CSV table of C-alpha atoms and ligand atoms in Angstrom, one decimal:
chain,number,residue,atom,x,y,z
Z,191,UNK,CA,0.0,0.0,0.0
Z,192,UNK,CA,1.4,3.4,-1.0
Z,193,UNK,CA,1.9,6.0,1.8
Z,194,UNK,CA,-0.1,9.3,1.5
Z,195,UNK,CA,2.1,12.0,0.3
Z,196,UNK,CA,2.2,15.4,2.2
Z,197,UNK,CA,3.8,18.7,2.6
Z,198,UNK,CA,4.2,20.6,5.8
Z,199,UNK,CA,2.2,23.7,6.5
Z,200,UNK,CA,3.4,25.7,9.6
Z,201,UNK,CA,4.9,22.5,10.8
Z,202,UNK,CA,1.8,20.3,10.3
Z,203,UNK,CA,1.7,17.5,7.7
Z,204,UNK,CA,-1.0,18.2,5.1
Z,205,UNK,CA,-1.8,15.3,2.7
Z,206,UNK,CA,-2.8,16.0,-0.9
Z,207,UNK,CA,-4.1,14.4,-4.0
Z,208,UNK,CA,-2.3,14.6,-7.4
Z,209,UNK,CA,-3.1,17.9,-9.1
Z,210,UNK,CA,-4.2,19.8,-6.0
Z,211,UNK,CA,-2.9,23.2,-5.1
Z,212,UNK,CA,-1.5,24.1,-1.7
Z,213,UNK,CA,-4.8,26.0,-1.0
Z,214,UNK,CA,-7.0,23.1,-2.0
Z,215,UNK,CA,-5.1,20.6,0.1
Z,216,UNK,CA,-5.0,22.9,3.1
Z,217,UNK,CA,-8.8,23.6,2.8
Z,218,UNK,CA,-9.4,19.8,2.6
Z,219,UNK,CA,-7.4,19.4,5.7
Z,220,UNK,CA,-9.5,22.1,7.5
Z,221,UNK,CA,-6.6,24.5,7.6
Z,222,UNK,CA,-7.4,28.1,6.6
Z,223,UNK,CA,-5.1,30.2,4.4
Z,224,UNK,CA,-6.5,33.7,3.9
Z,225,UNK,CA,-8.0,34.3,0.4
Z,226,UNK,CA,-10.3,36.3,-1.6
Z,227,UNK,CA,-10.3,35.5,-5.3
Z,228,UNK,CA,-10.2,31.8,-4.5
Z,229,UNK,CA,-13.4,29.8,-4.2
Z,230,UNK,CA,-13.2,26.0,-4.0
Z,231,UNK,CA,-15.8,25.7,-6.8
Z,232,UNK,CA,-13.8,27.6,-9.4
Z,233,UNK,CA,-10.5,27.3,-11.2
Z,234,UNK,CA,-8.1,29.6,-9.3
Z,235,UNK,CA,-6.5,32.6,-11.2
Z,236,UNK,CA,-4.4,34.1,-8.5
Z,237,UNK,CA,-5.2,37.7,-8.8
Z,238,UNK,CA,-5.6,39.1,-5.2
Z,239,UNK,CA,-2.4,37.7,-3.7
Z,240,UNK,CA,-3.9,37.6,-0.2
Z,241,UNK,CA,-3.0,33.9,0.0
Z,242,UNK,CA,0.7,34.4,-0.3
Z,243,UNK,CA,2.7,31.9,1.6
Z,244,UNK,CA,6.3,31.0,1.8
Z,245,UNK,CA,7.2,27.8,-0.1
Z,246,UNK,CA,10.8,26.6,0.7
Z,247,UNK,CA,11.6,30.2,1.5
Z,248,UNK,CA,10.0,31.8,-1.6
Z,249,UNK,CA,6.8,33.8,-1.5
Z,250,UNK,CA,4.1,32.2,-3.8
Z,251,UNK,CA,0.3,32.3,-4.1
Z,252,UNK,CA,-1.1,29.2,-2.4
Z,253,UNK,CA,-4.1,29.0,-4.6
Z,254,UNK,CA,-2.1,28.5,-7.8
Z,255,UNK,CA,1.0,26.6,-6.5
Z,256,UNK,CA,0.8,22.9,-7.0
Z,257,UNK,CA,1.3,20.8,-3.9
Z,258,UNK,CA,4.4,18.5,-3.9
Z,259,UNK,CA,5.8,16.1,-1.5
Z,260,UNK,CA,8.3,17.5,1.0
Z,261,UNK,CA,7.5,21.2,0.6
Z,262,UNK,CA,7.8,23.4,3.6
Z,263,UNK,CA,5.1,25.9,3.6
Z,264,UNK,CA,4.7,28.8,6.0
Z,265,UNK,CA,1.5,30.8,6.3
Z,266,UNK,CA,0.9,32.0,9.8
Z,267,UNK,CA,4.0,34.1,10.2
Z,268,UNK,CA,4.2,37.9,11.2
Z,269,UNK,CA,6.0,38.6,8.0
Z,270,UNK,CA,3.2,37.1,5.8
Z,271,UNK,CA,0.5,38.8,7.9
Z,272,UNK,CA,2.3,42.1,7.4
Z,273,UNK,CA,2.3,41.5,3.5
Z,274,UNK,CA,-1.5,40.5,3.6
Z,275,UNK,CA,-2.3,43.5,5.7
Z,276,UNK,CA,-0.6,45.7,3.1
Z,277,UNK,CA,-2.5,44.1,0.2
Z,278,UNK,CA,-5.8,44.4,2.1
Z,279,UNK,CA,-5.1,48.0,2.9
Z,280,UNK,CA,-4.5,48.7,-0.9
Z,281,UNK,CA,-7.8,47.0,-1.6
Z,282,UNK,CA,-9.7,49.2,0.8
Z,283,UNK,CA,-8.2,52.5,-0.5
Z,284,UNK,CA,-8.6,51.6,-4.1
Z,285,UNK,CA,-12.4,51.4,-3.8
Z,286,UNK,CA,-15.0,53.0,-1.7
Z,287,UNK,CA,-15.7,50.7,1.1
Z,288,UNK,CA,-18.0,52.0,3.9
Z,289,UNK,CA,-18.3,49.0,6.2
Z,290,UNK,CA,-20.6,50.4,8.9
Z,291,UNK,CA,-23.2,51.2,6.3
Z,292,UNK,CA,-22.7,48.2,4.0
Z,293,UNK,CA,-25.5,45.6,3.8
Z,294,UNK,CA,-22.8,42.9,3.7
Z,295,UNK,CA,-21.0,44.0,6.9
Z,296,UNK,CA,-20.6,40.9,9.1
Z,297,UNK,CA,-20.9,38.6,6.0
Z,298,UNK,CA,-18.2,40.3,3.8
Z,299,UNK,CA,-15.1,38.2,3.2
Z,300,UNK,CA,-13.0,41.3,2.6
Z,301,UNK,CA,-13.9,42.6,6.0
Z,302,UNK,CA,-13.6,39.3,7.7
Z,303,UNK,CA,-10.0,38.7,6.2
Z,304,UNK,CA,-9.0,42.1,7.2
Z,305,UNK,CA,-10.0,41.4,10.7
Z,306,UNK,CA,-8.3,38.0,10.6
Z,307,UNK,CA,-4.9,39.5,9.6
Z,308,UNK,CA,-5.2,42.3,12.2
Z,309,UNK,CA,-5.8,45.3,9.7
Z,310,UNK,CA,-7.0,48.1,11.9
Z,311,UNK,CA,-6.7,51.1,9.5
Z,312,UNK,CA,-6.3,51.7,5.7
Z,313,UNK,CA,-2.8,53.3,6.1
Z,314,UNK,CA,-2.6,54.5,2.5
Z,315,UNK,CA,-4.3,57.6,1.0
Z,316,UNK,CA,-7.9,56.9,-0.3
Z,317,UNK,CA,-8.3,57.0,-4.0
Z,318,UNK,CA,-12.0,57.9,-3.7
Z,319,UNK,CA,-12.7,56.7,-7.3
Z,320,UNK,CA,-15.9,57.9,-8.9
Z,321,UNK,CA,-17.8,54.6,-9.6
Z,322,UNK,CA,-21.5,54.1,-10.5
Z,323,UNK,CA,-24.2,52.1,-8.8
Z,324,UNK,CA,-26.4,50.1,-11.2
Z,325,UNK,CA,-29.9,49.6,-9.9
Z,326,UNK,CA,-31.4,48.9,-13.4
Z,327,UNK,CA,-32.3,45.3,-12.6
Z,328,UNK,CA,-35.6,44.7,-10.9
Z,329,UNK,CA,-34.1,42.3,-8.3
Z,330,UNK,CA,-30.4,43.1,-7.9
Z,331,UNK,CA,-28.1,46.1,-7.6
Z,332,UNK,CA,-24.4,46.5,-8.4
Z,333,UNK,CA,-22.4,49.0,-6.3
Z,334,UNK,CA,-19.1,49.1,-8.3
Z,335,UNK,CA,-17.5,51.1,-5.4
Z,336,UNK,CA,-17.1,47.8,-3.5
Z,337,UNK,CA,-15.7,45.6,-6.3
Z,338,UNK,CA,-12.1,44.2,-5.7
Z,339,UNK,CA,-11.9,42.6,-9.2
Z,340,UNK,CA,-11.7,39.1,-7.9
Z,341,UNK,CA,-13.6,37.9,-11.1
Z,342,UNK,CA,-15.6,35.3,-9.2
Z,343,UNK,CA,-18.8,36.7,-10.7
Z,344,UNK,CA,-17.2,36.7,-14.1
Z,345,UNK,CA,-16.2,33.0,-13.8
Z,346,UNK,CA,-19.5,31.9,-12.2
Z,347,UNK,CA,-21.6,33.7,-14.9
Z,348,UNK,CA,-19.5,32.2,-17.7
Z,349,UNK,CA,-18.7,28.7,-16.3
Z,350,UNK,CA,-21.9,27.9,-14.3
Z,351,UNK,CA,-24.7,30.1,-15.5
Z,352,UNK,CA,-23.6,30.1,-19.2
Z,353,UNK,CA,-24.5,33.8,-19.5
Z,354,UNK,CA,-21.3,35.7,-19.6
Z,355,UNK,CA,-22.9,38.7,-17.9
Z,356,UNK,CA,-19.7,40.2,-16.4
Z,357,UNK,CA,-16.2,41.0,-17.6
Z,358,UNK,CA,-13.1,42.9,-16.5
Z,359,UNK,CA,-12.1,45.6,-18.9
Z,360,UNK,CA,-8.8,47.6,-18.9
Z,361,UNK,CA,-5.6,46.8,-17.2
Z,362,UNK,CA,-3.8,48.0,-14.0
Z,363,UNK,CA,-5.4,51.0,-12.4
Z,364,UNK,CA,-7.8,51.3,-15.3
Z,365,UNK,CA,-9.2,47.8,-14.8
Z,366,UNK,CA,-12.9,47.7,-13.9
Z,367,UNK,CA,-15.8,45.3,-13.8
Z,368,UNK,CA,-18.3,45.8,-16.6
Z,369,UNK,CA,-21.6,44.3,-17.6
Z,370,UNK,CA,-21.6,42.7,-21.0
Z,371,UNK,CA,-24.4,44.7,-22.8
Z,372,UNK,CA,-24.2,47.7,-25.1
Z,373,UNK,CA,-25.8,49.9,-22.4
Z,374,UNK,CA,-23.6,48.3,-19.7
Z,375,UNK,CA,-26.7,48.0,-17.5
Z,376,UNK,CA,-27.5,44.8,-15.5
Z,377,UNK,CA,-31.2,45.3,-16.3
Z,378,UNK,CA,-30.5,44.6,-20.0
Z,379,UNK,CA,-29.0,41.1,-19.3
Z,380,UNK,CA,-30.4,37.7,-18.5
Z,381,UNK,CA,-29.0,37.9,-14.9
Z,382,UNK,CA,-31.1,36.3,-12.3
Z,383,UNK,CA,-30.7,36.4,-8.5
Z,384,UNK,CA,-30.8,32.6,-8.6
Z,385,UNK,CA,-27.6,32.5,-10.7
Z,386,UNK,CA,-24.3,31.3,-9.3
Z,387,UNK,CA,-22.9,34.8,-10.1
Z,388,UNK,CA,-25.4,36.2,-7.6
Z,389,UNK,CA,-24.1,34.1,-4.8
Z,390,UNK,CA,-20.3,34.4,-5.0
Z,391,UNK,CA,-19.3,38.0,-4.4
Z,392,UNK,CA,-16.9,38.2,-1.5
Z,393,UNK,CA,-17.9,41.8,-0.9
Z,394,UNK,CA,-21.1,43.8,-1.0
Z,395,UNK,CA,-20.8,44.6,-4.7
Z,396,UNK,CA,-23.7,42.4,-6.0
Z,397,UNK,CA,-26.6,42.8,-3.7
Z,398,UNK,CA,-30.2,41.3,-3.9
Z,399,UNK,CA,-32.7,44.1,-3.6
Z,400,UNK,CA,-35.4,44.1,-0.9
Z,401,UNK,CA,-33.4,42.2,1.6
Z,402,UNK,CA,-30.5,44.5,2.3
Z,403,UNK,CA,-30.3,44.1,6.1
Z,404,UNK,CA,-32.1,40.7,6.3
Z,405,UNK,CA,-29.9,39.5,9.2
Z,406,UNK,CA,-29.3,41.9,12.0
Z,407,UNK,CA,-25.8,43.2,12.8
Z,408,UNK,CA,-24.2,41.0,15.5
Z,409,UNK,CA,-25.8,37.8,14.0
Z,410,UNK,CA,-24.1,37.7,10.6
Z,411,UNK,CA,-21.7,35.1,9.5
Z,412,UNK,CA,-18.4,36.6,10.8
Z,413,UNK,CA,-19.9,38.6,13.6
Z,414,UNK,CA,-19.4,35.9,16.1
Z,415,UNK,CA,-16.7,33.7,14.7
Z,416,UNK,CA,-13.6,34.6,12.4
Z,417,UNK,CA,-13.5,33.5,8.8
Z,418,UNK,CA,-11.0,30.8,9.6
Z,419,UNK,CA,-13.8,29.1,11.4
Z,420,UNK,CA,-16.9,29.8,9.5
Z,421,UNK,CA,-15.4,30.6,6.0
Z,422,UNK,CA,-15.5,28.2,3.1
Z,423,UNK,CA,-13.6,25.6,5.3
Z,424,UNK,CA,-16.8,25.3,7.1
Z,425,UNK,CA,-18.9,25.0,3.9
Z,426,UNK,CA,-17.2,21.8,2.9
Z,427,UNK,CA,-18.7,18.5,4.0
Z,428,UNK,CA,-16.9,17.2,7.3
Z,429,UNK,CA,-15.4,14.4,5.2
Z,430,UNK,CA,-13.4,17.2,3.3
Z,431,UNK,CA,-12.4,19.1,6.5
Z,432,UNK,CA,-15.6,21.1,6.9
Z,433,UNK,CA,-16.4,22.1,10.5
Z,434,UNK,CA,-19.6,22.5,12.3
Z,435,UNK,CA,-20.9,26.0,13.0
Z,436,UNK,CA,-22.3,25.5,16.4
Q,1299,SF4,S1,-18.5,42.1,-8.2
Q,1299,SF4,FE1,-17.9,40.9,-6.5
Q,1299,SF4,S2,-17.5,38.8,-7.4
Q,1299,SF4,FE2,-17.6,40.3,-9.1
Q,1299,SF4,S3,-15.4,40.9,-9.4
Q,1299,SF4,FE3,-16.3,42.5,-8.1
Q,1299,SF4,S4,-15.8,41.7,-6.0
Q,1299,SF4,FE4,-15.5,40.0,-7.4
Q,1300,FES,S1,-6.7,33.8,-3.3
Q,1300,FES,FE1,-4.8,33.3,-4.1
Q,1300,FES,S2,-4.3,35.1,-5.3
Q,1300,FES,FE2,-6.4,35.4,-4.5
């Protein structure tokens, strides 16, 4: 019988299957590595860099680095927390995030990861970009001020919903999320609030109308427990490392 291959993550052996990334294997083992553009249901594309870890001494993205036997991976170090804090601070100043007034507060992954890495203030100068809010759809609204360009909605709409409602246009500082219609309005698309693309946004960018503050503050997903406990590790079945919420 062959032995299960593993790498070590912060000194702990983590088994993996052929073709798994460090992130996927860690998630299956119930170990949280901070992430935003990664979602276990989609092919990773490594854009947010929040999942940076040290692999045999080199900084790499855990969501796109293939697992290999014998690798020594570090995640929970002060050096990496500082790098992640810096990335999150840049994400916060690059958009307009008003957490206390956001319908997603307490259920927002961006906010929850920032708490997890100990980000207390934005540190950098705010860009205050002028971005629109699209309320043209009868059941959903897009507040582009809160978009971090993770492209999860793009991937979900294209790969699961088969609609291609969203795209990212431009590069670098000019990059922005757009709606794929001549008018650029969500109301002109086939988007439905039952689409996968309506469920995956890690921030409060894509919101369902008429239920903004459905769950009271203090009782939302990350109000009581950190994202490392109730994030997508917990959404997995227990057989794949998922944890119970109670
Ligand atoms: S709308 Fe949400 S899911 Fe889509 S790119 Fe922006 S942050 Fe990501
Ligand atoms: S989660 Fe790995 S780069 Fe975004």
